[in-house]
Coordinates of C-alpha atoms and ligand atoms in Angstrom, one line a residue:
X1 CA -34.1 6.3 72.2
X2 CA -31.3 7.7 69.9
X3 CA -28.7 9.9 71.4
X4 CA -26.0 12.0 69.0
X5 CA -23.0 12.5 69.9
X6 CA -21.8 14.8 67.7
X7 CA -18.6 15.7 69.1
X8 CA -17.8 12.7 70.2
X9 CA -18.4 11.1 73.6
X10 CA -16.0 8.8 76.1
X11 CA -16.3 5.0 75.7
X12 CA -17.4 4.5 79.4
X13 CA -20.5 7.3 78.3
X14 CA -21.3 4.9 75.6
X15 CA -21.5 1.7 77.0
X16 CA -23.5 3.2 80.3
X17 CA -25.9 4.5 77.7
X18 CA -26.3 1.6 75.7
X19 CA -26.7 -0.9 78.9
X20 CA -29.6 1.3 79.8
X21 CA -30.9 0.6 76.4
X22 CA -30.2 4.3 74.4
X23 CA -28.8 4.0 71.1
X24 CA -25.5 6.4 70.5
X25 CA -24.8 7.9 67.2
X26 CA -21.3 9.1 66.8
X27 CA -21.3 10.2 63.4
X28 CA -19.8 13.7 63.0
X29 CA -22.7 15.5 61.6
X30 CA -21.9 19.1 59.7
X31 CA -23.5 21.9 61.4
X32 CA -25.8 22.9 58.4
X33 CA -27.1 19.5 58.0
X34 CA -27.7 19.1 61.6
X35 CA -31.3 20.0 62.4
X36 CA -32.5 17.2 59.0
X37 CA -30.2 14.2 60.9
X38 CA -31.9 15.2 64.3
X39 CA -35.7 14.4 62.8
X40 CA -34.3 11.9 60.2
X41 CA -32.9 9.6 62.4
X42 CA -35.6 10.9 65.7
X43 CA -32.8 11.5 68.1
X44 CA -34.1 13.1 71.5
X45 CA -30.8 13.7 72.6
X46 CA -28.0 15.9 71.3
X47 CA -24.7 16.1 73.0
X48 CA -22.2 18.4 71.8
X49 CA -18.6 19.6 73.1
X50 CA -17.6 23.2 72.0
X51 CA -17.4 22.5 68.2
X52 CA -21.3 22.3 67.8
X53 CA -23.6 24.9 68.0
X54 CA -27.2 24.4 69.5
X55 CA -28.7 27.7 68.3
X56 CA -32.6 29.1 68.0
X57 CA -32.1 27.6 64.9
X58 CA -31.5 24.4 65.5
X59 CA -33.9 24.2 68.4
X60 CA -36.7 25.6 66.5
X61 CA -36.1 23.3 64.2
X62 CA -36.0 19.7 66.0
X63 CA -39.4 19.5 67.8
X64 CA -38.9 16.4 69.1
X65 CA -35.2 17.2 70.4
X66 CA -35.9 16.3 74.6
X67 CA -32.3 17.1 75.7
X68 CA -29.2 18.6 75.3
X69 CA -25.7 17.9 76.9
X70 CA -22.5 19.8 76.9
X71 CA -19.7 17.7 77.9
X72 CA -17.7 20.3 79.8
X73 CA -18.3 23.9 81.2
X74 CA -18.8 26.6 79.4
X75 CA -22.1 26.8 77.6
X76 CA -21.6 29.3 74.9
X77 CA -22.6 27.5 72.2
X78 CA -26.3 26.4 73.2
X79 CA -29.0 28.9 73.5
X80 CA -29.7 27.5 77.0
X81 CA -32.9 29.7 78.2
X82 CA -34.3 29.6 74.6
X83 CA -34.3 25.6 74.7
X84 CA -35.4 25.3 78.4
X85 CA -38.4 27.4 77.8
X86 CA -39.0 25.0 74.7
X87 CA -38.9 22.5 77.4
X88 CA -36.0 20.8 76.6
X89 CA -33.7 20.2 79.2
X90 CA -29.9 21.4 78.9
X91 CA -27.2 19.5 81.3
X92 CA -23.3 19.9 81.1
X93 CA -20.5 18.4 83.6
X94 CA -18.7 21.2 85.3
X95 CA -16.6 19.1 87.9
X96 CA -15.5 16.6 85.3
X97 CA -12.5 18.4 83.9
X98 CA -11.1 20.3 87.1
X99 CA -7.9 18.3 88.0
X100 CA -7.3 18.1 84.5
X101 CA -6.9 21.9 83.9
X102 CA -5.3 22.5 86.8
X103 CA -2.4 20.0 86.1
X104 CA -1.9 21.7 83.0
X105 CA -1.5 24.9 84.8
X106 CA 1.1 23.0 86.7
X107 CA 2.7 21.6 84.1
X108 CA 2.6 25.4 82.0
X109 CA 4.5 26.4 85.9
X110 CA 7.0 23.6 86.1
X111 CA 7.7 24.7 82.4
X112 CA 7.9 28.1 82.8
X113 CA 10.3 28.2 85.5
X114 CA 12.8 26.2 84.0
X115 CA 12.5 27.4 81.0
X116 CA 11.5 23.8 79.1
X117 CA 8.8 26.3 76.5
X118 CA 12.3 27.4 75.1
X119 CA 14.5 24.8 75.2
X120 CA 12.3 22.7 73.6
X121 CA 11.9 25.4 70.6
X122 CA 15.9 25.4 70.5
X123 CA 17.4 22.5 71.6
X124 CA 16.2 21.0 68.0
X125 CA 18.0 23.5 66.2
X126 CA 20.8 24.5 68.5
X127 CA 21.5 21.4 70.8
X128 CA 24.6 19.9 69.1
X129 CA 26.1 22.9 67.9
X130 CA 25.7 25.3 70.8
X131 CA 24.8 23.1 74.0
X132 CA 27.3 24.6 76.5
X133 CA 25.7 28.4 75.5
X134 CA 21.9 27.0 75.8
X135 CA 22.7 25.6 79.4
X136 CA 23.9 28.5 80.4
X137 CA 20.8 30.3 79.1
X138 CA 18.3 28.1 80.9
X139 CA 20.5 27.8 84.0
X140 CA 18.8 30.0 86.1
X141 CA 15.6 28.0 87.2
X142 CA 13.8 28.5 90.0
X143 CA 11.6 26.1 92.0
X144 CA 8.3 26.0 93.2
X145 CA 8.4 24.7 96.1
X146 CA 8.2 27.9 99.3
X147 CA 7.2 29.9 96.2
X148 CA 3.7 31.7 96.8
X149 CA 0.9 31.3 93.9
X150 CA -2.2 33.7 93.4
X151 CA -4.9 32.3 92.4
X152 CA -7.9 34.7 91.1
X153 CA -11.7 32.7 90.9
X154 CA -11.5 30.1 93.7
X155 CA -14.3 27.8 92.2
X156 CA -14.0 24.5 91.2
X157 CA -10.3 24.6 89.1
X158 CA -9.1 27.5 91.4
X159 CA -9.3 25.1 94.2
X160 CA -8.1 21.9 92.5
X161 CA -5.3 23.9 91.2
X162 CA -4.7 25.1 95.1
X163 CA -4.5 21.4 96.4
X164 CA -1.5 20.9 93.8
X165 CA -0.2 24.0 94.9
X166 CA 0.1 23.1 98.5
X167 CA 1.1 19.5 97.4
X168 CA 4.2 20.6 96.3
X169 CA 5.1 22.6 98.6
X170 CA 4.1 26.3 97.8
X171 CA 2.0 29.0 99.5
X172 CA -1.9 29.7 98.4
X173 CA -3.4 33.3 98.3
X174 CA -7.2 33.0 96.5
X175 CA -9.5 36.1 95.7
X176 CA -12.6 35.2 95.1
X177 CA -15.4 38.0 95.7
X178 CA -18.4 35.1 96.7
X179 CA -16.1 32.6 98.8
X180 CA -14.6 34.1 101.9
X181 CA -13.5 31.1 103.4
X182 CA -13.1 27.6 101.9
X183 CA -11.5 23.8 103.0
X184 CA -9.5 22.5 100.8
X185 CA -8.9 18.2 101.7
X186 CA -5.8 17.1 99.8
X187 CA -6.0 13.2 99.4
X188 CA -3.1 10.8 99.5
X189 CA -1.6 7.3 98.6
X190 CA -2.7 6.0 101.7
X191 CA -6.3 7.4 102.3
X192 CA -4.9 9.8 104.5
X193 CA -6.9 13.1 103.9
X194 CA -5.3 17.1 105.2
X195 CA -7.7 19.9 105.2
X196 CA -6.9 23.1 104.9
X197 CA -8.8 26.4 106.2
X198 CA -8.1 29.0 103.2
X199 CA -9.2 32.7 103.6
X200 CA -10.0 35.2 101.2
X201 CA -7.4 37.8 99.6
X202 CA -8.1 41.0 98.4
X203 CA -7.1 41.6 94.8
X204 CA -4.4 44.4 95.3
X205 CA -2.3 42.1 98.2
X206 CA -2.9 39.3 96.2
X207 CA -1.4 41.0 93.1
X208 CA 1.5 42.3 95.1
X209 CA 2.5 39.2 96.9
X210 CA 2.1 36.1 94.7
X211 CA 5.2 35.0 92.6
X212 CA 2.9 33.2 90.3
X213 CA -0.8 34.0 88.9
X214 CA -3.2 32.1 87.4
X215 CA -6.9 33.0 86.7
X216 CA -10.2 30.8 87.2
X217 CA -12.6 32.9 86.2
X218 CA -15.6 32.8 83.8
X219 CA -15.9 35.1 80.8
X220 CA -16.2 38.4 82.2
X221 CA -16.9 41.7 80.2
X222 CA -13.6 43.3 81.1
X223 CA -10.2 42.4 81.6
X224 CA -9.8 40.5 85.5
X225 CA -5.9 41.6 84.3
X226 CA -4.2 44.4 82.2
X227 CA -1.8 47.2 82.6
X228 CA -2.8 48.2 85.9
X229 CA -2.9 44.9 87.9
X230 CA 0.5 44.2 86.0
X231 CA 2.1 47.1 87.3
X232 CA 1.8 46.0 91.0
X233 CA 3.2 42.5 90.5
X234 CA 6.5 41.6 91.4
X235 CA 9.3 42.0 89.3
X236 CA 9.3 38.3 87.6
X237 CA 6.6 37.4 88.3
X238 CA 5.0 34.3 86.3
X239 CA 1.2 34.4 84.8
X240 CA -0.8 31.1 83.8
X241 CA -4.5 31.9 81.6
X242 CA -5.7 28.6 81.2
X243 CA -9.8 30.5 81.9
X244 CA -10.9 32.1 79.1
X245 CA -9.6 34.1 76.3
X246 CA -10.4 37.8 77.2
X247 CA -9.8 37.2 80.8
X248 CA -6.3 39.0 80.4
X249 CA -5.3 42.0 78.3
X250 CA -2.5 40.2 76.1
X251 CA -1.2 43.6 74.3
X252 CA -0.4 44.7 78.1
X253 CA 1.0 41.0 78.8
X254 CA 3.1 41.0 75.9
X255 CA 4.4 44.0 76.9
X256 CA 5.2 43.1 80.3
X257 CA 6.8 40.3 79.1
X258 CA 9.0 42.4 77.1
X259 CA 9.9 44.5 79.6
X260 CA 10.6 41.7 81.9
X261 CA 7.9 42.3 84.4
X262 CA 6.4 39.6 83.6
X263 CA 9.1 36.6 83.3
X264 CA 6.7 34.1 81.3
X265 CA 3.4 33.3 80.8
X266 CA 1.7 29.8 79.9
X267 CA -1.5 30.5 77.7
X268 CA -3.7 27.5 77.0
X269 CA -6.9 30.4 75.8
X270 CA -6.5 33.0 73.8
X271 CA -8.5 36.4 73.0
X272 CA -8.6 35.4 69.2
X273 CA -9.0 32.0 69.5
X274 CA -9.1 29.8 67.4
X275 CA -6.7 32.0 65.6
X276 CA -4.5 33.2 68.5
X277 CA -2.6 36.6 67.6
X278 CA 1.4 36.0 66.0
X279 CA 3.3 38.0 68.6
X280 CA 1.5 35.5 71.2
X281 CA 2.6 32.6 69.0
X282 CA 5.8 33.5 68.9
X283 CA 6.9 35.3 71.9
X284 CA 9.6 33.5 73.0
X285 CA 8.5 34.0 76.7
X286 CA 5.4 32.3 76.7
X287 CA 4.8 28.3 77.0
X288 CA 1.4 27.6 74.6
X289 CA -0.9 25.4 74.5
X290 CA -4.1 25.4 71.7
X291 CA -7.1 24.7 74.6
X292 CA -6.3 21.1 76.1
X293 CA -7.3 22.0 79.4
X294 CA -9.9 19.4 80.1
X295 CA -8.5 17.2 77.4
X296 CA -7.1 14.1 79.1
X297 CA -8.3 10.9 78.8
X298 CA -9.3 10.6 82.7
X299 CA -11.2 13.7 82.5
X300 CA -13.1 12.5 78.9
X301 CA -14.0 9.3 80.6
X302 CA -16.1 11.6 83.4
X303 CA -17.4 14.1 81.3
X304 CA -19.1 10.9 79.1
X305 CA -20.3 9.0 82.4
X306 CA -21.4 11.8 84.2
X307 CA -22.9 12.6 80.7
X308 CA -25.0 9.3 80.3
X309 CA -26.4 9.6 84.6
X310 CA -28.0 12.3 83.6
X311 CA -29.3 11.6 80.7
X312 CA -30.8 8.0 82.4
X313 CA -32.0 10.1 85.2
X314 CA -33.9 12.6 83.0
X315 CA -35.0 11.0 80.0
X316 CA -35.2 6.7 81.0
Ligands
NAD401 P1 -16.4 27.9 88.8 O1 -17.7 28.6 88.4 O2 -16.4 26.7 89.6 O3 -15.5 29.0 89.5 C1 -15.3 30.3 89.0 C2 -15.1 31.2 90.2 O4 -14.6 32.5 89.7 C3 -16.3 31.5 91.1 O5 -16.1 31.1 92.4 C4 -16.6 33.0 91.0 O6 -17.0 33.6 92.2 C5 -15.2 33.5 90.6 N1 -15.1 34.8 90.0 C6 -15.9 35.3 89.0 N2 -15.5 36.5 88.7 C7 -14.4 36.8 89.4 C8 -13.5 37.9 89.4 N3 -13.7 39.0 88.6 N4 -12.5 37.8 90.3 C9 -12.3 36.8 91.1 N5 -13.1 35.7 91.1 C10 -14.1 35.7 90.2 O7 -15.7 27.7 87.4 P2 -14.5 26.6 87.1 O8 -15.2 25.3 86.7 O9 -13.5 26.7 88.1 O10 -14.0 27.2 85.7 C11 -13.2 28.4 85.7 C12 -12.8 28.8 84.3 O11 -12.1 27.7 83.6 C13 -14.0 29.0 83.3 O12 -13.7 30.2 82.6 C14 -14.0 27.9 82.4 O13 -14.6 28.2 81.1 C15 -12.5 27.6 82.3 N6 -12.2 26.2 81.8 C16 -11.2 26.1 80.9 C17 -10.8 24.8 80.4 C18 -9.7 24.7 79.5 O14 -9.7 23.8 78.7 N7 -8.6 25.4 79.6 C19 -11.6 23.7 80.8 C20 -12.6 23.9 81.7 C21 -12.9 25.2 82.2

């Protein structure tokens, strides 16, 4: 049985797939010629990232198509009821990419408060000539560490990004609306394991309290943060969006960042992605990144394995 993978699939995936005697095409396919390389070449099984869409079109199209696969979370791009009422079944691997995204949102934090988005735009230009005037410009860091973070959708990223939090040393409030109580275990070198009992926040405390604030939440029809929730942050106060684009206003953020409510951001999504708005891309206050969330090589390697279980489960 032939399996595309048309955005390109983990070596692991490949070899799992191939020892249980499926065939994997890797060939980057264009989207218009698609559907004729499907029933050309009989594949049964398409899998596709966020590049590839899996319209009616293509459904109707490819009869013989038995399953689709989305190697991450967000299913946008597939018509998922339309093909599973055609019978075909549609999997994707939500917990793949979780510790991936939520290092970044570290890494967008340990950036921001030390400033590292800027210096690294001007130490290039300015670091022989004016080095005693940049360190005194990035020489009022903060730390992490006692610092609280606010952490808004408390699924499966919210919560990985929570046991880094509390790693390193900071203070968790969550608000979630369906989880009012959740363990988190943190993990270490030694196989020693700590849980810890986390309770539900309400938005507005949340909001007022945390120093830092980063969103987990799916697509949503209206902002989850704009003016208003700005407004009743702390002075300083640091934002990560590494959810969705649309998940926060970013003509309010922009303007909290220019009148120093907000003291950076870290944006790995973007309303207009993929062509993110100019005063984002150059705001000097905000640390970007162009979607790499759940782009790490650990995280790739899941997404294809967990990838090819399924597809032996459902289709060998
Ligand atoms: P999840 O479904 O496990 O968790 C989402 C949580 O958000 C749920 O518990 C839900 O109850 C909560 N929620 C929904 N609306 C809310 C609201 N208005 N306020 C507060 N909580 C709300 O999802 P996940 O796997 O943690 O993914 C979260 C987001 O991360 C998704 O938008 C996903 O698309 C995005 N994501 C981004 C990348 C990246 O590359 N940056 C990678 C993977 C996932």
């Amino acid at each position: 049985m032939k399996i595309l993978a048309n955005d390109g699939i983990s070596e692991s995936g490949i070899s799992l797939l191939e020892k249980n005697g499926f065939q994997v095409l890797t060939t980057t396919v264009a989207q218009q010629q698609l559907a004729n390389y499907i029933n050309d070449n009989d594949v049964v099984g398409l899998l596709v990232r966020s590049a590839t869409k899996v319209k009616k079109d293509v459904i109707d199209a490819c009869p013989k198509l038995k399953l689709i696969g989305r190697g991450g979370v967000g299913m946008d791009n597939i018509d998922v009821a339309y093909a599973e009422s055609k019978g075909i079944h549609v999997i994707n691997t939500p917990a793949a990419s979780s510790e991936s995204v939520a290092e970044l949102v570290f890494a967008h934090l340990y950036g921001g408060v030390r400033f590292l988005y800027d210096a690294n735009r001007n130490m290039p230009l300015e670091g022989d000539s004016r080095f005693k005037q940049l360190k005194k410009s990035y020489g009022k860091g903060k730390e992490l560490r006692g610092k609280t973070l606010g952490i808004i959708g408390f699924g499966r990223i919210g919560q990985a990004t929570a046991k880094l939090a509390i790693g390193v040393g900071m203070n968790v409030l969550y608000h979630d609306p369906q989880l009012d109580n959740v363990e988190v275990s943190l993990s270490f070198f030694d196989n020693r394991s700590v849980t810890f009992n986390l309770k539900n926040t309400d938005k507005e405390r949340l909001l007022k309290e945390a120093d830092f604030i980063t969103v987990h939440v799916p697509f949503q029809n209206e902002y989850v943060l704009g003016k208003k929730e700005f407004d009743m942050m702390k002075d300083g106060v640091g934002i990560i969006n590494a959810a969705r684009g649309g998940v926060i206003d970013e003509v309010a953020l922009v303007a909290a960042l220019e009148s120093n409510k907000i003291s950076f951001a870290g944006m790995d999504v973007y309303e207009s992605e993929p062509n993110p708005e100019i005063k984002i891309l150059m705001h000097p206050k905000i640390s970007l990144t162009p979607h790499i969330g759940a782009a790490t090589e650990e995280a790739q390697d899941r997404i294809g394995v967990e990838l090819a279980e399924q597809i032996i489960s459902r289709l060998k």
